[in-house]
Amino acid sequence: MARIPLSNDDLGYDTNCFVCERTNEAGLRIPFFHDTERNVVTAEFALTNSYSGAPTLVHGGVSLAVLDEAMAWACIAIGRQWAVTSETSTKFHRAVYVDKPHIVEAEIVEQTDADIVTIGRILNLKGVVRAESRATFTALGEAQLKVVVAETGDRLHDSMNLD
C-alpha cells in the first residue's frame, strides 16, 4: 500500500486546523494519508475523554469534524480541487468510543466542475462502520481560493499543479 502523508505544510500556507494541524495544541492533530492503491484518504486516531459527549463516547460533533476533514482531504488529494462543504448528512451506526483506536477514510463518488460528492466512514479496527457521512463540496474558483488563503493563493495553486 502506498500511503502518501498529507500535510498543510506542503500546500504553501499557514493553517491552524482543529482536526489535522499538528501544531494546534487544542486540536485533534490527526495525520491524514492518501492511500493511492485504494484511492482513499485515511487516518488512524484515538481520542481521549477530553472530546467526549457521554462519558465513554466521542462527541458526535467531534466525529463529524473528523469525517468532514477526511472528506475535505479527499477533495484535495484525490479530486485535486479546493472545495468547501455545502451539504452533509451522517448516520451513526454504532458508538465511536473514547480511548479506542478508530480509522477514518474518505473517497470521492462523483465530481463535476462545480461539485464533489464524497463519502466518509469511521470504522473500528475490525472494519465495522461506526459512522458514515455523505457530503457535497463546492469547488472554489481562483478568486474564492485567494480570499480563503489570502495572499498565499498563488503558492497554493502552484503546489497543487492545478493548471
mmCIF file with all atom_site columns, C-alpha atoms in Angstrom:
data_model
loop_
_atom_site.group_PDB
_atom_site.id
_atom_site.type_symbol
_atom_site.label_atom_id
_atom_site.label_alt_id
_atom_site.label_comp_id
_atom_site.label_asym_id
_atom_site.label_entity_id
_atom_site.label_seq_id
_atom_site.pdbx_PDB_ins_code
_atom_site.Cartn_x
_atom_site.Cartn_y
_atom_site.Cartn_z
_atom_site.occupancy
_atom_site.B_iso_or_equiv
_atom_site.pdbx_formal_charge
_atom_site.auth_seq_id
_atom_site.auth_comp_id
_atom_site.auth_asym_id
_atom_site.auth_atom_id
_atom_site.pdbx_PDB_model_num
ATOM 1   C CA . MET A 1 1   ? 0.000   0.000  0.000   1.00 0.00 ? 1   MET A CA 1
ATOM 2   C CA . ALA A 1 2   ? 1.360   3.410  -0.980  1.00 0.00 ? 2   ALA A CA 1
ATOM 3   C CA . ARG A 1 3   ? 0.471   5.907  1.738   1.00 0.00 ? 3   ARG A CA 1
ATOM 4   C CA . ILE A 1 4   ? 1.383   9.497  0.984   1.00 0.00 ? 4   ILE A CA 1
ATOM 5   C CA . PRO A 1 5   ? 1.305   11.811 4.031   1.00 0.00 ? 5   PRO A CA 1
ATOM 6   C CA . LEU A 1 6   ? -0.976  14.818 3.622   1.00 0.00 ? 6   LEU A CA 1
ATOM 7   C CA . SER A 1 7   ? 0.252   17.979 5.293   1.00 0.00 ? 7   SER A CA 1
ATOM 8   C CA . ASN A 1 8   ? -0.768  21.596 5.291   1.00 0.00 ? 8   ASN A CA 1
ATOM 9   C CA . ASP A 1 9   ? 2.962   22.404 5.180   1.00 0.00 ? 9   ASP A CA 1
ATOM 10  C CA . ASP A 1 10  ? 3.069   21.102 1.600   1.00 0.00 ? 10  ASP A CA 1
ATOM 11  C CA . LEU A 1 11  ? 0.297   23.443 0.467   1.00 0.00 ? 11  LEU A CA 1
ATOM 12  C CA . GLY A 1 12  ? 2.130   26.732 0.902   1.00 0.00 ? 12  GLY A CA 1
ATOM 13  C CA . TYR A 1 13  ? 0.015   28.481 3.504   1.00 0.00 ? 13  TYR A CA 1
ATOM 14  C CA . ASP A 1 14  ? -0.348  28.701 7.271   1.00 0.00 ? 14  ASP A CA 1
ATOM 15  C CA . THR A 1 15  ? -3.236  26.972 8.996   1.00 0.00 ? 15  THR A CA 1
ATOM 16  C CA . ASN A 1 16  ? -4.464  26.200 12.468  1.00 0.00 ? 16  ASN A CA 1
ATOM 17  C CA . CYS A 1 17  ? -6.860  23.407 11.537  1.00 0.00 ? 17  CYS A CA 1
ATOM 18  C CA . PHE A 1 18  ? -8.611  21.932 14.568  1.00 0.00 ? 18  PHE A CA 1
ATOM 19  C CA . VAL A 1 19  ? -8.576  18.401 13.151  1.00 0.00 ? 19  VAL A CA 1
ATOM 20  C CA . CYS A 1 20  ? -5.277  17.932 11.320  1.00 0.00 ? 20  CYS A CA 1
ATOM 21  C CA . GLU A 1 21  ? -2.791  20.671 12.191  1.00 0.00 ? 21  GLU A CA 1
ATOM 22  C CA . ARG A 1 22  ? -0.037  19.040 14.223  1.00 0.00 ? 22  ARG A CA 1
ATOM 23  C CA . THR A 1 23  ? 0.982   22.318 15.898  1.00 0.00 ? 23  THR A CA 1
ATOM 24  C CA . ASN A 1 24  ? -2.530  23.181 17.140  1.00 0.00 ? 24  ASN A CA 1
ATOM 25  C CA . GLU A 1 25  ? -2.230  22.315 20.821  1.00 0.00 ? 25  GLU A CA 1
ATOM 26  C CA . ALA A 1 26  ? -6.015  22.469 21.329  1.00 0.00 ? 26  ALA A CA 1
ATOM 27  C CA . GLY A 1 27  ? -6.702  20.388 18.243  1.00 0.00 ? 27  GLY A CA 1
ATOM 28  C CA . LEU A 1 28  ? -7.022  16.699 17.451  1.00 0.00 ? 28  LEU A CA 1
ATOM 29  C CA . ARG A 1 29  ? -3.709  16.542 15.499  1.00 0.00 ? 29  ARG A CA 1
ATOM 30  C CA . ILE A 1 30  ? -4.827  13.639 13.312  1.00 0.00 ? 30  ILE A CA 1
ATOM 31  C CA . PRO A 1 31  ? -2.365  12.849 10.488  1.00 0.00 ? 31  PRO A CA 1
ATOM 32  C CA . PHE A 1 32  ? -4.051  12.004 7.172   1.00 0.00 ? 32  PHE A CA 1
ATOM 33  C CA . PHE A 1 33  ? -2.706  9.926  4.287   1.00 0.00 ? 33  PHE A CA 1
ATOM 34  C CA . HIS A 1 34  ? -3.621  9.309  0.658   1.00 0.00 ? 34  HIS A CA 1
ATOM 35  C CA . ASP A 1 35  ? -3.759  5.568  0.016   1.00 0.00 ? 35  ASP A CA 1
ATOM 36  C CA . THR A 1 36  ? -3.021  5.626  -3.704  1.00 0.00 ? 36  THR A CA 1
ATOM 37  C CA . GLU A 1 37  ? -3.800  1.944  -4.271  1.00 0.00 ? 37  GLU A CA 1
ATOM 38  C CA . ARG A 1 38  ? -7.335  2.217  -2.869  1.00 0.00 ? 38  ARG A CA 1
ATOM 39  C CA . ASN A 1 39  ? -7.658  5.889  -3.856  1.00 0.00 ? 39  ASN A CA 1
ATOM 40  C CA . VAL A 1 40  ? -8.941  6.900  -0.433  1.00 0.00 ? 40  VAL A CA 1
ATOM 41  C CA . VAL A 1 41  ? -7.828  9.321  2.250   1.00 0.00 ? 41  VAL A CA 1
ATOM 42  C CA . THR A 1 42  ? -7.307  7.585  5.571   1.00 0.00 ? 42  THR A CA 1
ATOM 43  C CA . ALA A 1 43  ? -6.169  8.235  9.131   1.00 0.00 ? 43  ALA A CA 1
ATOM 44  C CA . GLU A 1 44  ? -5.953  6.322  12.377  1.00 0.00 ? 44  GLU A CA 1
ATOM 45  C CA . PHE A 1 45  ? -6.950  8.069  15.583  1.00 0.00 ? 45  PHE A CA 1
ATOM 46  C CA . ALA A 1 46  ? -7.918  7.553  19.210  1.00 0.00 ? 46  ALA A CA 1
ATOM 47  C CA . LEU A 1 47  ? -9.473  10.460 21.072  1.00 0.00 ? 47  LEU A CA 1
ATOM 48  C CA . THR A 1 48  ? -9.326  10.983 24.816  1.00 0.00 ? 48  THR A CA 1
ATOM 49  C CA . ASN A 1 49  ? -12.263 11.771 27.072  1.00 0.00 ? 49  ASN A CA 1
ATOM 50  C CA . SER A 1 50  ? -11.442 15.466 26.534  1.00 0.00 ? 50  SER A CA 1
ATOM 51  C CA . TYR A 1 51  ? -13.530 15.021 23.362  1.00 0.00 ? 51  TYR A CA 1
ATOM 52  C CA . SER A 1 52  ? -16.388 13.039 24.891  1.00 0.00 ? 52  SER A CA 1
ATOM 53  C CA . GLY A 1 53  ? -20.074 13.769 24.805  1.00 0.00 ? 53  GLY A CA 1
ATOM 54  C CA . ALA A 1 54  ? -21.299 10.945 27.012  1.00 0.00 ? 54  ALA A CA 1
ATOM 55  C CA . PRO A 1 55  ? -18.735 9.510  29.449  1.00 0.00 ? 55  PRO A CA 1
ATOM 56  C CA . THR A 1 56  ? -17.307 6.827  27.111  1.00 0.00 ? 56  THR A CA 1
ATOM 57  C CA . LEU A 1 57  ? -18.321 8.183  23.697  1.00 0.00 ? 57  LEU A CA 1
ATOM 58  C CA . VAL A 1 58  ? -16.644 10.648 21.366  1.00 0.00 ? 58  VAL A CA 1
ATOM 59  C CA . HIS A 1 59  ? -18.892 13.695 20.986  1.00 0.00 ? 59  HIS A CA 1
ATOM 60  C CA . GLY A 1 60  ? -20.933 13.438 17.790  1.00 0.00 ? 60  GLY A CA 1
ATOM 61  C CA . GLY A 1 61  ? -19.813 16.878 16.662  1.00 0.00 ? 61  GLY A CA 1
ATOM 62  C CA . VAL A 1 62  ? -16.168 15.875 17.013  1.00 0.00 ? 62  VAL A CA 1
ATOM 63  C CA . SER A 1 63  ? -16.840 12.719 14.990  1.00 0.00 ? 63  SER A CA 1
ATOM 64  C CA . LEU A 1 64  ? -18.471 14.920 12.335  1.00 0.00 ? 64  LEU A CA 1
ATOM 65  C CA . ALA A 1 65  ? -15.400 17.171 12.273  1.00 0.00 ? 65  ALA A CA 1
ATOM 66  C CA . VAL A 1 66  ? -13.135 14.146 11.709  1.00 0.00 ? 66  VAL A CA 1
ATOM 67  C CA . LEU A 1 67  ? -15.371 12.897 8.882   1.00 0.00 ? 67  LEU A CA 1
ATOM 68  C CA . ASP A 1 68  ? -15.558 16.362 7.299   1.00 0.00 ? 68  ASP A CA 1
ATOM 69  C CA . GLU A 1 69  ? -11.776 16.748 7.417   1.00 0.00 ? 69  GLU A CA 1
ATOM 70  C CA . ALA A 1 70  ? -11.209 13.352 5.785   1.00 0.00 ? 70  ALA A CA 1
ATOM 71  C CA . MET A 1 71  ? -13.666 14.219 3.008   1.00 0.00 ? 71  MET A CA 1
ATOM 72  C CA . ALA A 1 72  ? -12.053 17.643 2.518   1.00 0.00 ? 72  ALA A CA 1
ATOM 73  C CA . TRP A 1 73  ? -8.640  15.985 2.160   1.00 0.00 ? 73  TRP A CA 1
ATOM 74  C CA . ALA A 1 74  ? -10.196 13.618 -0.397  1.00 0.00 ? 74  ALA A CA 1
ATOM 75  C CA . CYS A 1 75  ? -11.206 16.673 -2.455  1.00 0.00 ? 75  CYS A CA 1
ATOM 76  C CA . ILE A 1 76  ? -7.637  17.966 -2.293  1.00 0.00 ? 76  ILE A CA 1
ATOM 77  C CA . ALA A 1 77  ? -5.621  14.741 -2.665  1.00 0.00 ? 77  ALA A CA 1
ATOM 78  C CA . ILE A 1 78  ? -7.880  12.719 -4.957  1.00 0.00 ? 78  ILE A CA 1
ATOM 79  C CA . GLY A 1 79  ? -10.006 15.365 -6.683  1.00 0.00 ? 79  GLY A CA 1
ATOM 80  C CA . ARG A 1 80  ? -7.120  17.871 -6.960  1.00 0.00 ? 80  ARG A CA 1
ATOM 81  C CA . GLN A 1 81  ? -9.585  20.623 -6.084  1.00 0.00 ? 81  GLN A CA 1
ATOM 82  C CA . TRP A 1 82  ? -10.034 23.016 -3.193  1.00 0.00 ? 82  TRP A CA 1
ATOM 83  C CA . ALA A 1 83  ? -13.634 22.871 -2.020  1.00 0.00 ? 83  ALA A CA 1
ATOM 84  C CA . VAL A 1 84  ? -15.835 23.714 0.960   1.00 0.00 ? 84  VAL A CA 1
ATOM 85  C CA . THR A 1 85  ? -18.637 21.681 2.468   1.00 0.00 ? 85  THR A CA 1
ATOM 86  C CA . SER A 1 86  ? -22.028 22.774 1.188   1.00 0.00 ? 86  SER A CA 1
ATOM 87  C CA . GLU A 1 87  ? -24.187 19.883 2.413   1.00 0.00 ? 87  GLU A CA 1
ATOM 88  C CA . THR A 1 88  ? -23.616 16.850 4.598   1.00 0.00 ? 88  THR A CA 1
ATOM 89  C CA . SER A 1 89  ? -25.587 14.064 6.240   1.00 0.00 ? 89  SER A CA 1
ATOM 90  C CA . THR A 1 90  ? -24.354 11.473 8.698   1.00 0.00 ? 90  THR A CA 1
ATOM 91  C CA . LYS A 1 91  ? -25.651 8.204  10.036  1.00 0.00 ? 91  LYS A CA 1
ATOM 92  C CA . PHE A 1 92  ? -24.262 6.991  13.344  1.00 0.00 ? 92  PHE A CA 1
ATOM 93  C CA . HIS A 1 93  ? -24.475 3.195  13.062  1.00 0.00 ? 93  HIS A CA 1
ATOM 94  C CA . ARG A 1 94  ? -22.639 2.440  16.306  1.00 0.00 ? 94  ARG A CA 1
ATOM 95  C CA . ALA A 1 95  ? -20.802 4.325  19.014  1.00 0.00 ? 95  ALA A CA 1
ATOM 96  C CA . VAL A 1 96  ? -17.381 5.895  18.496  1.00 0.00 ? 96  VAL A CA 1
ATOM 97  C CA . TYR A 1 97  ? -15.609 5.307  21.817  1.00 0.00 ? 97  TYR A CA 1
ATOM 98  C CA . VAL A 1 98  ? -13.030 7.462  23.566  1.00 0.00 ? 98  VAL A CA 1
ATOM 99  C CA . ASP A 1 99  ? -9.579  5.941  24.107  1.00 0.00 ? 99  ASP A CA 1
ATOM 100 C CA . LYS A 1 100 ? -10.206 3.294  21.411  1.00 0.00 ? 100 LYS A CA 1
ATOM 101 C CA . PRO A 1 101 ? -8.416  3.259  18.053  1.00 0.00 ? 101 PRO A CA 1
ATOM 102 C CA . HIS A 1 102 ? -10.516 4.058  15.000  1.00 0.00 ? 102 HIS A CA 1
ATOM 103 C CA . ILE A 1 103 ? -9.918  4.588  11.302  1.00 0.00 ? 103 ILE A CA 1
ATOM 104 C CA . VAL A 1 104 ? -11.468 7.293  9.179   1.00 0.00 ? 104 VAL A CA 1
ATOM 105 C CA . GLU A 1 105 ? -11.484 7.004  5.419   1.00 0.00 ? 105 GLU A CA 1
ATOM 106 C CA . ALA A 1 106 ? -12.989 9.086  2.636   1.00 0.00 ? 106 ALA A CA 1
ATOM 107 C CA . GLU A 1 107 ? -13.420 8.786  -1.094  1.00 0.00 ? 107 GLU A CA 1
ATOM 108 C CA . ILE A 1 108 ? -14.916 10.698 -3.983  1.00 0.00 ? 108 ILE A CA 1
ATOM 109 C CA . VAL A 1 109 ? -18.018 9.179  -5.546  1.00 0.00 ? 109 VAL A CA 1
ATOM 110 C CA . GLU A 1 110 ? -18.799 11.920 -8.076  1.00 0.00 ? 110 GLU A CA 1
ATOM 111 C CA . GLN A 1 111 ? -17.026 15.024 -9.345  1.00 0.00 ? 111 GLN A CA 1
ATOM 112 C CA . THR A 1 112 ? -18.057 17.840 -11.672 1.00 0.00 ? 112 THR A CA 1
ATOM 113 C CA . ASP A 1 113 ? -16.501 21.243 -12.296 1.00 0.00 ? 113 ASP A CA 1
ATOM 114 C CA . ALA A 1 114 ? -18.726 22.729 -9.591  1.00 0.00 ? 114 ALA A CA 1
ATOM 115 C CA . ASP A 1 115 ? -19.250 19.979 -7.009  1.00 0.00 ? 115 ASP A CA 1
ATOM 116 C CA . ILE A 1 116 ? -17.530 16.989 -5.438  1.00 0.00 ? 116 ILE A CA 1
ATOM 117 C CA . VAL A 1 117 ? -19.592 14.303 -3.713  1.00 0.00 ? 117 VAL A CA 1
ATOM 118 C CA . THR A 1 118 ? -17.728 12.329 -1.065  1.00 0.00 ? 118 THR A CA 1
ATOM 119 C CA . ILE A 1 119 ? -18.357 9.512  1.381   1.00 0.00 ? 119 ILE A CA 1
ATOM 120 C CA . GLY A 1 120 ? -16.526 9.238  4.684   1.00 0.00 ? 120 GLY A CA 1
ATOM 121 C CA . ARG A 1 121 ? -16.576 6.453  7.260   1.00 0.00 ? 121 ARG A CA 1
ATOM 122 C CA . ILE A 1 122 ? -15.320 5.945  10.780  1.00 0.00 ? 122 ILE A CA 1
ATOM 123 C CA . LEU A 1 123 ? -14.544 2.287  11.451  1.00 0.00 ? 123 LEU A CA 1
ATOM 124 C CA . ASN A 1 124 ? -13.183 0.318  14.358  1.00 0.00 ? 124 ASN A CA 1
ATOM 125 C CA . LEU A 1 125 ? -10.063 -1.770 13.824  1.00 0.00 ? 125 LEU A CA 1
ATOM 126 C CA . LYS A 1 126 ? -12.209 -4.792 12.901  1.00 0.00 ? 126 LYS A CA 1
ATOM 127 C CA . GLY A 1 127 ? -13.637 -2.800 9.972   1.00 0.00 ? 127 GLY A CA 1
ATOM 128 C CA . VAL A 1 128 ? -17.084 -2.273 11.489  1.00 0.00 ? 128 VAL A CA 1
ATOM 129 C CA . VAL A 1 129 ? -18.567 1.043  10.345  1.00 0.00 ? 129 VAL A CA 1
ATOM 130 C CA . ARG A 1 130 ? -19.354 3.264  13.330  1.00 0.00 ? 130 ARG A CA 1
ATOM 131 C CA . ALA A 1 131 ? -20.429 6.408  11.449  1.00 0.00 ? 131 ALA A CA 1
ATOM 132 C CA . GLU A 1 132 ? -20.844 7.264  7.778   1.00 0.00 ? 132 GLU A CA 1
ATOM 133 C CA . SER A 1 133 ? -21.214 10.629 6.035   1.00 0.00 ? 133 SER A CA 1
ATOM 134 C CA . ARG A 1 134 ? -22.076 11.732 2.550   1.00 0.00 ? 134 ARG A CA 1
ATOM 135 C CA . ALA A 1 135 ? -21.180 15.305 1.686   1.00 0.00 ? 135 ALA A CA 1
ATOM 136 C CA . THR A 1 136 ? -21.268 17.643 -1.262  1.00 0.00 ? 136 THR A CA 1
ATOM 137 C CA . PHE A 1 137 ? -18.385 20.071 -1.516  1.00 0.00 ? 137 PHE A CA 1
ATOM 138 C CA . THR A 1 138 ? -18.496 23.195 -3.665  1.00 0.00 ? 138 THR A CA 1
ATOM 139 C CA . ALA A 1 139 ? -15.322 23.706 -5.671  1.00 0.00 ? 139 ALA A CA 1
ATOM 140 C CA . LEU A 1 140 ? -13.543 27.006 -5.141  1.00 0.00 ? 140 LEU A CA 1
ATOM 141 C CA . GLY A 1 141 ? -12.592 29.108 -8.134  1.00 0.00 ? 141 GLY A CA 1
ATOM 142 C CA . GLU A 1 142 ? -9.375  31.108 -8.329  1.00 0.00 ? 142 GLU A CA 1
ATOM 143 C CA . ALA A 1 143 ? -10.886 34.283 -6.853  1.00 0.00 ? 143 ALA A CA 1
ATOM 144 C CA . GLN A 1 144 ? -12.536 32.399 -3.987  1.00 0.00 ? 144 GLN A CA 1
ATOM 145 C CA . LEU A 1 145 ? -9.361  30.456 -3.294  1.00 0.00 ? 145 LEU A CA 1
ATOM 146 C CA . LYS A 1 146 ? -7.317  33.649 -2.987  1.00 0.00 ? 146 LYS A CA 1
ATOM 147 C CA . VAL A 1 147 ? -9.809  35.053 -0.473  1.00 0.00 ? 147 VAL A CA 1
ATOM 148 C CA . VAL A 1 148 ? -9.700  31.859 1.595   1.00 0.00 ? 148 VAL A CA 1
ATOM 149 C CA . VAL A 1 149 ? -5.912  31.685 1.769   1.00 0.00 ? 149 VAL A CA 1
ATOM 150 C CA . ALA A 1 150 ? -5.271  35.419 1.384   1.00 0.00 ? 150 ALA A CA 1
ATOM 151 C CA . GLU A 1 151 ? -2.082  36.295 -0.461  1.00 0.00 ? 151 GLU A CA 1
ATOM 152 C CA . THR A 1 152 ? -0.682  32.768 -0.449  1.00 0.00 ? 152 THR A CA 1
ATOM 153 C CA . GLY A 1 153 ? -3.188  31.645 -3.097  1.00 0.00 ? 153 GLY A CA 1
ATOM 154 C CA . ASP A 1 154 ? -0.608  31.683 -5.916  1.00 0.00 ? 154 ASP A CA 1
ATOM 155 C CA . ARG A 1 155 ? 1.760   29.406 -3.996  1.00 0.00 ? 155 ARG A CA 1
ATOM 156 C CA . LEU A 1 156 ? -1.159  27.136 -3.105  1.00 0.00 ? 156 LEU A CA 1
ATOM 157 C CA . HIS A 1 157 ? -2.307  26.933 -6.712  1.00 0.00 ? 157 HIS A CA 1
ATOM 158 C CA . ASP A 1 158 ? 1.241   26.174 -7.868  1.00 0.00 ? 158 ASP A CA 1
ATOM 159 C CA . SER A 1 159 ? 1.752   23.482 -5.208  1.00 0.00 ? 159 SER A CA 1
ATOM 160 C CA . MET A 1 160 ? -1.326  21.605 -6.403  1.00 0.00 ? 160 MET A CA 1
ATOM 161 C CA . ASN A 1 161 ? -0.373  21.778 -10.115 1.00 0.00 ? 161 ASN A CA 1
ATOM 162 C CA . LEU A 1 162 ? -3.898  22.875 -10.991 1.00 0.00 ? 162 LEU A CA 1
ATOM 163 C CA . ASP A 1 163 ? -3.007  24.293 -14.424 1.00 0.00 ? 163 ASP A CA 1
#
